[in-house]
Coordinates of C-alpha atoms in Angstrom, one line a residue:
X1 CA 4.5 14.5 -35.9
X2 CA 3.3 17.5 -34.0
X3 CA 2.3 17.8 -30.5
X4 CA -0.5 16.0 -29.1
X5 CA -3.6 17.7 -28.2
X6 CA -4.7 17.3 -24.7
X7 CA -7.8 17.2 -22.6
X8 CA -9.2 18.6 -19.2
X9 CA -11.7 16.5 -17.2
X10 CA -13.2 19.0 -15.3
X11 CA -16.9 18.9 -13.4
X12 CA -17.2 22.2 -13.8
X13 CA -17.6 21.2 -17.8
X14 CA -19.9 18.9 -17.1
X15 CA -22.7 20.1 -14.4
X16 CA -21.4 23.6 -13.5
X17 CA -20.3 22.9 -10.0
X18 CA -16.8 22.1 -9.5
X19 CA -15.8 19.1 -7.3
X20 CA -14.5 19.8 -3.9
X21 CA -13.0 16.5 -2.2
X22 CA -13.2 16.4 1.4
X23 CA -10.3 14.7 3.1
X24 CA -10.8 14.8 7.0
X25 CA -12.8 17.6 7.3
X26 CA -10.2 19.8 4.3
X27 CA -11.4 20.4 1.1
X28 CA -9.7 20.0 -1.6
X29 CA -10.6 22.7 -4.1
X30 CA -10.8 22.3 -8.0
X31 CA -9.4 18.9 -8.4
X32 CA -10.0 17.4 -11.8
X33 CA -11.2 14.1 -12.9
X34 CA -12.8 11.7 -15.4
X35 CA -15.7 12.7 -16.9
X36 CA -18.0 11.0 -20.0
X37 CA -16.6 13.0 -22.8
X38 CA -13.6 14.8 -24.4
X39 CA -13.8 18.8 -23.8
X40 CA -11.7 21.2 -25.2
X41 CA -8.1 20.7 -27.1
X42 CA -4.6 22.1 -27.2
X43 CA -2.8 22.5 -29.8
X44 CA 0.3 22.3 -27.8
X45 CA 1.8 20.2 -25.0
X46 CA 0.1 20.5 -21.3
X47 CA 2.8 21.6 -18.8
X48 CA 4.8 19.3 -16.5
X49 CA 2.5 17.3 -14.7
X50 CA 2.9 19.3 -11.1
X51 CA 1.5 22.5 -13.1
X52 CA -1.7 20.4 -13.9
X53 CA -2.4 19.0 -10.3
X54 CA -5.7 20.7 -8.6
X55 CA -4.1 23.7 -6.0
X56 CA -4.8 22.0 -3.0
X57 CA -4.1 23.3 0.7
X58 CA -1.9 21.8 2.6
X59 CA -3.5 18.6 4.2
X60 CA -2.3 16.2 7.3
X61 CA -4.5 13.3 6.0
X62 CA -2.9 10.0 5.1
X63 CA -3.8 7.0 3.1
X64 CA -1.5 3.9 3.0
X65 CA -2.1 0.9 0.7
X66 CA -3.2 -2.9 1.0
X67 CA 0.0 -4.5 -0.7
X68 CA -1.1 -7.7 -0.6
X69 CA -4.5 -9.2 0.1
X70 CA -5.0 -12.9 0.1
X71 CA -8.4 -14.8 1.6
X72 CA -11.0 -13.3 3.7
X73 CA -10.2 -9.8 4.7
X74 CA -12.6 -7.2 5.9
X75 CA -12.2 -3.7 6.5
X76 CA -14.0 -2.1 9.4
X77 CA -14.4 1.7 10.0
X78 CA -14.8 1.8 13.3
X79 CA -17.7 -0.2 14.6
X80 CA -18.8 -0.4 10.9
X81 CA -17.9 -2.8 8.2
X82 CA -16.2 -0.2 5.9
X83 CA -15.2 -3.1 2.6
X84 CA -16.6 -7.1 3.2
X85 CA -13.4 -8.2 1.3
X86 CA -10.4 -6.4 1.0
X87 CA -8.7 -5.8 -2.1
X88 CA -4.6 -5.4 -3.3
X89 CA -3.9 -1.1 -3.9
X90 CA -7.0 -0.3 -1.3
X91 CA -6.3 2.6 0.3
X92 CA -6.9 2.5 4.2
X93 CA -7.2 5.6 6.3
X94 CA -6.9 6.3 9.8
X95 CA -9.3 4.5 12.1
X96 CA -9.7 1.4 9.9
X97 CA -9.5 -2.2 11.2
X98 CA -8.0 -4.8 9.2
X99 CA -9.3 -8.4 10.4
X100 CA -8.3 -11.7 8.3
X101 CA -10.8 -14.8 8.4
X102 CA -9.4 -18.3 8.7
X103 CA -7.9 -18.4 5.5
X104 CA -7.0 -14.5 5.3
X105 CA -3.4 -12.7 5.7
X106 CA -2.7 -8.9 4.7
X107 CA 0.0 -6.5 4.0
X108 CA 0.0 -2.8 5.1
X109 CA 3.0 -1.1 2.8
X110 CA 3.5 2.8 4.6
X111 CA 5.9 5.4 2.3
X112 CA 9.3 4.9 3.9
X113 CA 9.3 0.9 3.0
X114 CA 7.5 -0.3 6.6
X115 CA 4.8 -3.0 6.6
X116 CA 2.6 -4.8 8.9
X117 CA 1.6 -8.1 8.3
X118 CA -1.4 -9.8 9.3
X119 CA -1.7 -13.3 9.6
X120 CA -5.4 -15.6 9.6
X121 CA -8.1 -15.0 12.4
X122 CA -5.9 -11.9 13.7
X123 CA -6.9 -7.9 13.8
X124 CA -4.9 -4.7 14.2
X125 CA -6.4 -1.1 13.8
X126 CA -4.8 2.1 12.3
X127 CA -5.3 4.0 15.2
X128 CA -3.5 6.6 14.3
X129 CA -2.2 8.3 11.0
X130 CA -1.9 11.2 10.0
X131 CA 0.5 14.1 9.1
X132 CA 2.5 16.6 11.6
X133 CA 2.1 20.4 10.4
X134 CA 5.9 19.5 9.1
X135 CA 4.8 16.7 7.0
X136 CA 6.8 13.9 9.3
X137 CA 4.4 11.0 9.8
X138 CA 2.8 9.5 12.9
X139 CA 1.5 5.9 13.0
X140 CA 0.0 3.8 15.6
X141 CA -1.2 0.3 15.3
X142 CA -3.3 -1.6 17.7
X143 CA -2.9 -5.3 17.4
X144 CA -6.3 -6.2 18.3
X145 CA -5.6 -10.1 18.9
X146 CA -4.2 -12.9 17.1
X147 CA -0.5 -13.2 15.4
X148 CA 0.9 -9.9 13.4
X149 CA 4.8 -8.8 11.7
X150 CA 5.6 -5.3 11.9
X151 CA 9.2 -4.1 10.1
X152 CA 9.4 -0.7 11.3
X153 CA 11.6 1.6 9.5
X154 CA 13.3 3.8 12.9
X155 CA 14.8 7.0 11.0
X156 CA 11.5 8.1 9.7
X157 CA 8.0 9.2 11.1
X158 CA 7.0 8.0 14.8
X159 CA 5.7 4.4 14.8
X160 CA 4.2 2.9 18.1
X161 CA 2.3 -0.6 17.9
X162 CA -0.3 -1.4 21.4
X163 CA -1.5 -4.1 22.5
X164 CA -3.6 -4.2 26.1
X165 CA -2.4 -1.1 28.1
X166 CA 1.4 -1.9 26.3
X167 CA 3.0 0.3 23.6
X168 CA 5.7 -0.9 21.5
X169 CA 8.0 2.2 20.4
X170 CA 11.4 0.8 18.1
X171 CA 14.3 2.6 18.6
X172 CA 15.8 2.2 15.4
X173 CA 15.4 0.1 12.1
X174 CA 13.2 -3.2 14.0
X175 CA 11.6 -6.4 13.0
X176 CA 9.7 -7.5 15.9
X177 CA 6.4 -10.2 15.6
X178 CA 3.1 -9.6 18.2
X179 CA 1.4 -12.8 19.0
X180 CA -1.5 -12.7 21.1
X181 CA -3.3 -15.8 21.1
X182 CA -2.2 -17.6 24.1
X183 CA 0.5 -16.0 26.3
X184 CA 0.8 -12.5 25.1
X185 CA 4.6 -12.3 23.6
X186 CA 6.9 -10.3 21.6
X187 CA 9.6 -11.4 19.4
X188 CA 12.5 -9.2 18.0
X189 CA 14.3 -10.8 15.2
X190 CA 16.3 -7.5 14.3
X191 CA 17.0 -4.0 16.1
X192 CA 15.6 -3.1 19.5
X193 CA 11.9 -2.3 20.7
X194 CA 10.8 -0.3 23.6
X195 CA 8.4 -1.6 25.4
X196 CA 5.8 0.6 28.5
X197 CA 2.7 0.4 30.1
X198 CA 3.0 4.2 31.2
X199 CA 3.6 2.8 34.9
X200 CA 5.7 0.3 36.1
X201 CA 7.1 -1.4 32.9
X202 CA 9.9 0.4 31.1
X203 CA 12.5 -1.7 28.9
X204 CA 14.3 -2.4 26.0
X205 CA 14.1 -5.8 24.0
X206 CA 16.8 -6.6 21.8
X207 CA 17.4 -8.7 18.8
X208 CA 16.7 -12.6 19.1
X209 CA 15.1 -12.0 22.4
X210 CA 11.2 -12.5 23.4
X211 CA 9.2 -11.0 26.2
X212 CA 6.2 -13.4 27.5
X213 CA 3.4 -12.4 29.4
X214 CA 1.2 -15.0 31.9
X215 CA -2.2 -14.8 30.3
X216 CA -3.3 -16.0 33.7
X217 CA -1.3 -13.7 35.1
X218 CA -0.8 -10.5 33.1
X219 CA 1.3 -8.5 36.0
X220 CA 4.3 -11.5 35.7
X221 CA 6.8 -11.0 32.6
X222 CA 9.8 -12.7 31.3
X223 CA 12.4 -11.9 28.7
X224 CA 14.0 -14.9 26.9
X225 CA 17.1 -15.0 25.5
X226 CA 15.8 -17.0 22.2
X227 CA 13.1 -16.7 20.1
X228 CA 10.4 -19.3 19.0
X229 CA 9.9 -20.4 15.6
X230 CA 6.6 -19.5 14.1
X231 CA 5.5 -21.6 11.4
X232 CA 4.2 -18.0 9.7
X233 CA 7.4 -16.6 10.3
X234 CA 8.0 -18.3 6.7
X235 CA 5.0 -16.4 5.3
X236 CA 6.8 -12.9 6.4
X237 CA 10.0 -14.1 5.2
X238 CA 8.7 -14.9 1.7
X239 CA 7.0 -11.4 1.6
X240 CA 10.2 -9.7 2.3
X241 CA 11.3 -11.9 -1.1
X242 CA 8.6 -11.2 -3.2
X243 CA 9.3 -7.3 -2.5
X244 CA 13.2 -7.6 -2.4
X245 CA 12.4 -8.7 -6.4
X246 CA 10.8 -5.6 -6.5
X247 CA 13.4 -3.6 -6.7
X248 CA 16.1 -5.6 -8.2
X249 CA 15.7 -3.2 -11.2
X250 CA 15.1 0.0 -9.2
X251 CA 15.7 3.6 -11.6
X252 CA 16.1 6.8 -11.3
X253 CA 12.9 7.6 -12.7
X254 CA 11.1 8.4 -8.9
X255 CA 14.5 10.7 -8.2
X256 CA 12.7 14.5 -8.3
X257 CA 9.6 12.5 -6.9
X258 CA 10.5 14.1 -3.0
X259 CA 10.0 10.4 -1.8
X260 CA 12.0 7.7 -3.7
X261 CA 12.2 5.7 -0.9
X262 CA 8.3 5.2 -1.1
X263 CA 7.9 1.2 -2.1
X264 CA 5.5 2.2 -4.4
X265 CA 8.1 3.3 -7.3
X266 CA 9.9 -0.2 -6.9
X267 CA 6.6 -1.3 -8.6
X268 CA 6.7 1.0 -11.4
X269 CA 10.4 0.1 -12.1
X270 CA 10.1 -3.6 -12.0
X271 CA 6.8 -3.6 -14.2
X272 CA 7.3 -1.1 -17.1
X273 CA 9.7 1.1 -18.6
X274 CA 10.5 4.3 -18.0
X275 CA 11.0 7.1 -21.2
X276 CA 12.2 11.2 -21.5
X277 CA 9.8 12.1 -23.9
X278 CA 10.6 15.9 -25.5
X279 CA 8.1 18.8 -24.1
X280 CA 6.9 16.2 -21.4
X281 CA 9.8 14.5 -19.2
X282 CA 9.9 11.8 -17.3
X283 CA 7.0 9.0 -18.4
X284 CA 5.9 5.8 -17.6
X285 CA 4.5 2.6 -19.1
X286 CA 4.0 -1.1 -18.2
X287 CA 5.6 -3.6 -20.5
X288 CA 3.7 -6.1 -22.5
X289 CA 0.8 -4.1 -23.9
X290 CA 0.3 -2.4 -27.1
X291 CA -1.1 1.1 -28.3
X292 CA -4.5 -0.7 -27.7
X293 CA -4.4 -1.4 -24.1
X294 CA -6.6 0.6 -21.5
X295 CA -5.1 1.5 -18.2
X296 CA -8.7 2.2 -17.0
X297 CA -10.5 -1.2 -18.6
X298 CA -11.2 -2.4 -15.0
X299 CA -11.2 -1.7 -11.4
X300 CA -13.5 -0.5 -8.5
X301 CA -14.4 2.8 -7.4
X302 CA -14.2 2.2 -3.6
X303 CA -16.3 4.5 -0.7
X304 CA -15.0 6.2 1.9
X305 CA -16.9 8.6 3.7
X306 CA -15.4 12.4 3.9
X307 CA -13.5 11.4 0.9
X308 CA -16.0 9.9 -1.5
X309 CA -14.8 7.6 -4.3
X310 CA -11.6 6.5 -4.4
X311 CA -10.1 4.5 -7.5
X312 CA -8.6 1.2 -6.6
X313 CA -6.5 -0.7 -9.3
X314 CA -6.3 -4.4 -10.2
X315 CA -3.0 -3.9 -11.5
X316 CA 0.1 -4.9 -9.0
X317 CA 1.8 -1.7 -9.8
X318 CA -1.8 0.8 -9.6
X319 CA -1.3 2.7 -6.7
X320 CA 1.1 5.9 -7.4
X321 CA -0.8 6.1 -11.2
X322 CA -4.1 6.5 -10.1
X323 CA -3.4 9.0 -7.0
X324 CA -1.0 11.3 -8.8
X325 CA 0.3 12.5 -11.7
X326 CA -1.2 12.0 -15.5
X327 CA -2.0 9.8 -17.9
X328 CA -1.8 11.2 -21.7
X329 CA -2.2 8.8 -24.8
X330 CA 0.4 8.8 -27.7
X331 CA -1.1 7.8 -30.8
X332 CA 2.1 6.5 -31.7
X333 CA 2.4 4.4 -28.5
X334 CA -0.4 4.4 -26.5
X335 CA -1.0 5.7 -22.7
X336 CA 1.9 7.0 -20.9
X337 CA 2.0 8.3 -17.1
X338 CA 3.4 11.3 -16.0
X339 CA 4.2 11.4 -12.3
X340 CA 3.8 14.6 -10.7
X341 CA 3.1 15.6 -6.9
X342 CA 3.1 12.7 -5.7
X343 CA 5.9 13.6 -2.9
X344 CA 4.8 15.8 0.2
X345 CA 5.4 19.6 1.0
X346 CA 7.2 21.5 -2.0
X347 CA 6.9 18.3 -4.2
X348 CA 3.3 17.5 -3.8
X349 CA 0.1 18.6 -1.7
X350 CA -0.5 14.8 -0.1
X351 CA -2.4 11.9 -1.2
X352 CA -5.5 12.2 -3.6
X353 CA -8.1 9.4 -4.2
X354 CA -7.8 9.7 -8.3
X355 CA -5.0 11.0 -10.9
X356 CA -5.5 13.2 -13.9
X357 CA -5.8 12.0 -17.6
X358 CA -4.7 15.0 -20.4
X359 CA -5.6 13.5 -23.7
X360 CA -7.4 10.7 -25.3
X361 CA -8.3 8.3 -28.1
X362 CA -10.4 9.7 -30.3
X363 CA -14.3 7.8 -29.5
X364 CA -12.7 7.1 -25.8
X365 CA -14.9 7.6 -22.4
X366 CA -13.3 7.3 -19.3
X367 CA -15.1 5.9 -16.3
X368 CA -17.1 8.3 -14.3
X369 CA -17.0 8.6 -10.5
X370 CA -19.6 8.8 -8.6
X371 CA -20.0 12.2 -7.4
X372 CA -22.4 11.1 -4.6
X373 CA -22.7 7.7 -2.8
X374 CA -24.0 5.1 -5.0
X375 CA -26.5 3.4 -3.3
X376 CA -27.5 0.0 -3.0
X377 CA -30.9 -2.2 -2.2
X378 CA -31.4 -1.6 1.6
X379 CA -30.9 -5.0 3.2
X380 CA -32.8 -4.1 5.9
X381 CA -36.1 -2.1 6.0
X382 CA -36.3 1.1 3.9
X383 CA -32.7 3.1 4.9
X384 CA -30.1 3.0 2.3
X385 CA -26.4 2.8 2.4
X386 CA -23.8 3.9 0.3
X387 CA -22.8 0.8 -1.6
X388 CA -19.0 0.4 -0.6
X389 CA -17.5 -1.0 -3.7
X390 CA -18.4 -0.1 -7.4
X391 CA -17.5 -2.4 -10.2
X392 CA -15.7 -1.0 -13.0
X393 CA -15.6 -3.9 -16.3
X394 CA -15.0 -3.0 -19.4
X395 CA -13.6 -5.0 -22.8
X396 CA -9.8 -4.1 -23.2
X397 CA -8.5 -3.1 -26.5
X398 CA -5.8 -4.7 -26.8
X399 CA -4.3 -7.9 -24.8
X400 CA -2.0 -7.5 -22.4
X401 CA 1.1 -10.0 -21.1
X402 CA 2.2 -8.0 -17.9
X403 CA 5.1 -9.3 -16.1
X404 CA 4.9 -11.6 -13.4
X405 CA 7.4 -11.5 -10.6
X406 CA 10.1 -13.5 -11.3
X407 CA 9.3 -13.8 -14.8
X408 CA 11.3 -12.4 -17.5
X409 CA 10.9 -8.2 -18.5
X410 CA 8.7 -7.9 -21.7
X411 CA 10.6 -6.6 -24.6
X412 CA 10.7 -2.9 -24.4
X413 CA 9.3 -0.5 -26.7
X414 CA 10.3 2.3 -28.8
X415 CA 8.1 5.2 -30.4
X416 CA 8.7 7.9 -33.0
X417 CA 7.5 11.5 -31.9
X418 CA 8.7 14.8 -33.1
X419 CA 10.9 13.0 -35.6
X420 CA 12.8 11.5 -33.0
X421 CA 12.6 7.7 -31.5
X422 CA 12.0 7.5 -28.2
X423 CA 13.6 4.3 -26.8
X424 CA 13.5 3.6 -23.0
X425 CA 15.6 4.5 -20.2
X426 CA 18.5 2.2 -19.0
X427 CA 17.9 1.0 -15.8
X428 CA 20.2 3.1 -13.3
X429 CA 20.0 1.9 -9.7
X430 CA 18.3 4.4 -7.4
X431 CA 21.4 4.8 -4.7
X432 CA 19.5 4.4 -1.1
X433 CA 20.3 5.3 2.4
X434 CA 21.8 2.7 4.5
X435 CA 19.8 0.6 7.3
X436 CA 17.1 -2.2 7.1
X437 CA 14.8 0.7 5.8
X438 CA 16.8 2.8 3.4
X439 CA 17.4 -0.3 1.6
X440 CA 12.9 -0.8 1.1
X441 CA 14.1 -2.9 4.2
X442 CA 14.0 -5.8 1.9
X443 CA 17.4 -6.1 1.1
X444 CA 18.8 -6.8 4.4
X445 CA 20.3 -10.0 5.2
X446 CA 18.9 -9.9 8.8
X447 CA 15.3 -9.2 7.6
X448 CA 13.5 -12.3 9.2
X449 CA 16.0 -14.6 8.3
X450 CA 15.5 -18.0 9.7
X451 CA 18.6 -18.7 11.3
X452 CA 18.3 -15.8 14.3
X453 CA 15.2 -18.4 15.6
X454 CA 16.4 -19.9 18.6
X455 CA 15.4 -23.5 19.6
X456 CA 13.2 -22.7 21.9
X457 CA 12.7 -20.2 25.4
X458 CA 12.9 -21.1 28.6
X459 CA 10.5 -22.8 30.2
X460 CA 8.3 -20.9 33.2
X461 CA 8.3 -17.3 33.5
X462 CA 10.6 -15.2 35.7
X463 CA 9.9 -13.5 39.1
X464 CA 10.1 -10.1 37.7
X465 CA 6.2 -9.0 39.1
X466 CA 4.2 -5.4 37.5
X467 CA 0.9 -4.6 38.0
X468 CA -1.4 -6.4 36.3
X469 CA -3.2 -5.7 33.3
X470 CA -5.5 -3.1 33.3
X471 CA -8.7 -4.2 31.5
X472 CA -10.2 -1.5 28.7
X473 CA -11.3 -2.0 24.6
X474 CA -8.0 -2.4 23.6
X475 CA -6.8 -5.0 26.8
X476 CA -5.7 -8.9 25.2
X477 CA -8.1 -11.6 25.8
X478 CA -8.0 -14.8 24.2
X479 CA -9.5 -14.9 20.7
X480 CA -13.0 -16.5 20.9
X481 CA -12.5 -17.9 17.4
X482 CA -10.6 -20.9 15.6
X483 CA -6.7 -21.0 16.5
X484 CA -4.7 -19.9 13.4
X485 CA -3.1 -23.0 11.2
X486 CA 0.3 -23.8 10.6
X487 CA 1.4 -22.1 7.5
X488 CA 1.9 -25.0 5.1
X489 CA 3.5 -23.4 2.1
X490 CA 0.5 -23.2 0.4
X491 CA 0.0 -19.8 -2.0
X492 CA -3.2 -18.4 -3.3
X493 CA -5.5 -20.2 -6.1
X494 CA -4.1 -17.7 -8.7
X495 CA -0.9 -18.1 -8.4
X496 CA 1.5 -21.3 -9.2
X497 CA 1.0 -24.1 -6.3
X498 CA 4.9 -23.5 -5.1
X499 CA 5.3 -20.7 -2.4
X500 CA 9.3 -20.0 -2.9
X501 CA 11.4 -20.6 0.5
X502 CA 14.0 -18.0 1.2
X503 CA 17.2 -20.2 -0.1
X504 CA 14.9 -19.6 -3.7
X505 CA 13.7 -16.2 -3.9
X506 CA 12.0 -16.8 -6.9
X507 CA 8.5 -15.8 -5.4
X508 CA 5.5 -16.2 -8.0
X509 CA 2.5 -13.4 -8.1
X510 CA -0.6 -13.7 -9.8
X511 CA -0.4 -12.0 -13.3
X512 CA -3.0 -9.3 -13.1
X513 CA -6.0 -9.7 -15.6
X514 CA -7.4 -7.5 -17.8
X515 CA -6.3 -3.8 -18.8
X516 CA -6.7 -3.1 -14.8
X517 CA -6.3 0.2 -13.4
X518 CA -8.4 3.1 -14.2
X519 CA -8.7 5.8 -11.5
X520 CA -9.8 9.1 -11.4
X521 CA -7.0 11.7 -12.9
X522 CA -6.2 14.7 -10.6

């Protein structure tokens, strides 16, 4: 069997004017991406996938992902509703506001293995994220009101989380909860948080202790020895789980990535297989589908403005496919992806909102992005808006039987190409660094574990007297809507009616439907 010919989706071969993707005010120059039709062939292999990535300058812009959407969730852009209903792989951006509805909760996944969690009727806002001119990350989270998790990873990138006129800065490796609906408090279940108003109030909360504030009086404080039990803190606990499965059967296939530690390759690991295929390298594919199977049957093309349209998967493992690297089909196998900057610095130029595809099935269109915004019937006199989400649904050729977490791995395949058969890789565990962090900050025993709840904190606060509260947009103030309910146990319509408890960590996903995926190819 000879090489396979490849193709280049380029606008320039379509209209004559090359694409330039603005990221935060920074153009990204060249960039390639699906188009209707197959262009011109090669007779031989493309190069590695980081020779086919569009040259990009160096940019500070970062997008994280939605791990895990479930109910009502809306994304805001400011004062504007940016997406009516959050979806799983969404990318959010810097500025965005995440706010759950009654029966809402949302995951924020960031690249060194840190999440936020977001329970019903709560809010927080990306306030800041971005990039340092050395690549090291900064975030800052608002938590806007109601009850949120945050498992912050201390050994990499600068993490803060405000609410009122406090800032939350961890020291190291920390698991700490934010619950603002009655008494402000704050709730460290592992490592140690440091807490300031910029003022008066400077300390340190440790492990399994709380810090209360008087909602009646925001200038008294106390620090508990103990921390409350939260029904939700079951909810985070079974998170930790369901991404602790993850990567059970983490590789070495991310290791030249630049950033193995990102979650996002604990996804590719767990759902596919990962082959060395001659003249190409490393390669990916998810188990249980055939030669048939489309990664780009279905998905959304999602707006976000100074960006454009940005691919968003179905698929529980579409994030790192569809914003780097390639997809090339195999006639002999079927599609295959080639990662390929997706790291930061000398191993990739930063995020991008599509990937690149090489070649095709003969009679095969890929879905086209909108160039400009796609816009839909005014709801309100004769202005239009760009419509924020854009449906992508098409047939699959082939069925597919993805792996659900917890369930067993598909049967692995094996191809024949240059008169060799390529079988896939053994599994080889991807050796971490130590800490709550280095190990996806899943895997550690501390992480939420139910038995560092204490009974219960002492009643009344202490003497210990600050200034009060200084009122401003981001101050507390009791949330005007429903109070939050009890987490029962209770798991998503999609996915089996038991939601494991953490003695049973056999947590049960939805199984993705359709060929999802399908993004644009950089």
């Amino acid at each position: 069997m000879g090489h396979p010919q490849c193709n280049f989706f380029d606008s320039r071969k379509q209209s004559g004017v090359s694409l330039s993707v603005v990221i935060a005010g920074l153009v990204l120059a060249g960039a390639v991406f699906f188009a209707g039709r197959a262009i011109a062939q090669d007779t031989a292999p493309p190069p590695p996938p980081d020779a086919q990535q569009p040259a990009a300058a160096t940019n500070n812009v970062r997008a994280v992902r939605l791990s895990d959407v479930e109910g009502k969730v809306q994304v805001l852009n400011g004062s504007e509703q940016a997406f009516d209903q959050a979806q799983t792989n969404m990318p959010v951006m810097e500025g965005m506001r995440l706010v759950t509805g009654g029966d809402g909760r949302v995951e924020v996944q960031f690249e060194d293995g840190s999440v936020a969690r977001v329970t019903p009727n709560s809010s927080i806002t990306l306030s800041q994220l971005h990039r340092t001119a050395d690549g090291s990350t900064v975030t800052a989270i608002d938590a806007n009101g109601g009850l949120s998790y945050y498992e912050l990873n201390g050994r990499a990138g600068q993490y803060s989380v405000r609410f009122g006129s406090d800032i939350i800065t961890p020291t190291d490796s920390s698991i700490f909860r934010v619950n603002l609906d009655q008494n402000p408090e704050l709730a460290v279940t592992h490592g140690t948080i440091h807490v300031s108003d910029g003022q008066n109030l400077a300390l340190d909360i440790h492990t399994n202790q709380s810090l209360r504030f008087d909602a009646q009086n925001p200038g008294q404080y106390d620090v508990a020895q103990s921390v409350n039990a939260d029904s939700w803190d079951q909810w985070n606990s079974d998170r930790d789980q369901a991404l602790a499965q993850l990567e059970e059967n983490a590789t070495a296939g991310r290791a030249s990535s630049g950033n193995p530690d990102d979650p996002a390759w604990n996804d590719l690991d767990y759902y596919g297989d990962w082959y060395n295929v001659p003249g190409y390298g490393e390669a990916w594919a998810p188990s249980g589908v055939g030669a048939g199977w489309d990664p780009f049957a279905s998905g959304s093309w999602g707006y976000y403005s100074g960006v454009g349209y940005s691919w968003i998967s179905g698929n529980s493992w579409g994030w790192w496919p569809y914003h780097c690297g390639a997809w090339n089909y195999f006639d002999s196998f079927g599609w295959m992806w080639f990662p390929g900057n997706c790291g930061w610095g000398s191993v990739g130029a930063g995020w991008y909102p599509y990937a690149t595809v090489w070649r095709i099935p003969p009679g095969y269109r890929l879905p086209i992005r909108p160039i400009g915004p796609v816009h839909g019937l005014p709801p309100h006199g004769p202005i239009q808006h760009p419509q924020a989400l854009v449906a992508v649904n098409r047939n699959s050729l082939d069925g597919q039987q993805f792996r659900a977490v917890g369930q067993p791995r598909p049967a692995a395949r094996a191809f024949d190409y240059e008169g060799q058969t390529i079988h896939p890789e053994q599994a080889i565990v991807h050796v971490k660094d130590g800490g709550p962090v280095g190990e996806s900050f899943t895997a550690s025993a501390a992480r939420s574990n139910p038995e560092i709840f204490g009974s219960s904190v002492g009643a009344g606060f202490g003497n210990t007297v600050r200034n009060a509260y200084q009122p401003g947009s981001r101050s507390y103030s009791p949330p005007a809507y429903t109070s939050r309910p009890a987490w029962s146990g209770a798991s998503r319509p999609s996915e089996s009616p038991h939601y494991s408890a953490p003695a049973a960590p056999a947590y049960h996903a939805s199984t993705p439907s359709g060929g999802s995926g399908g993004g644009h190819p950089h």
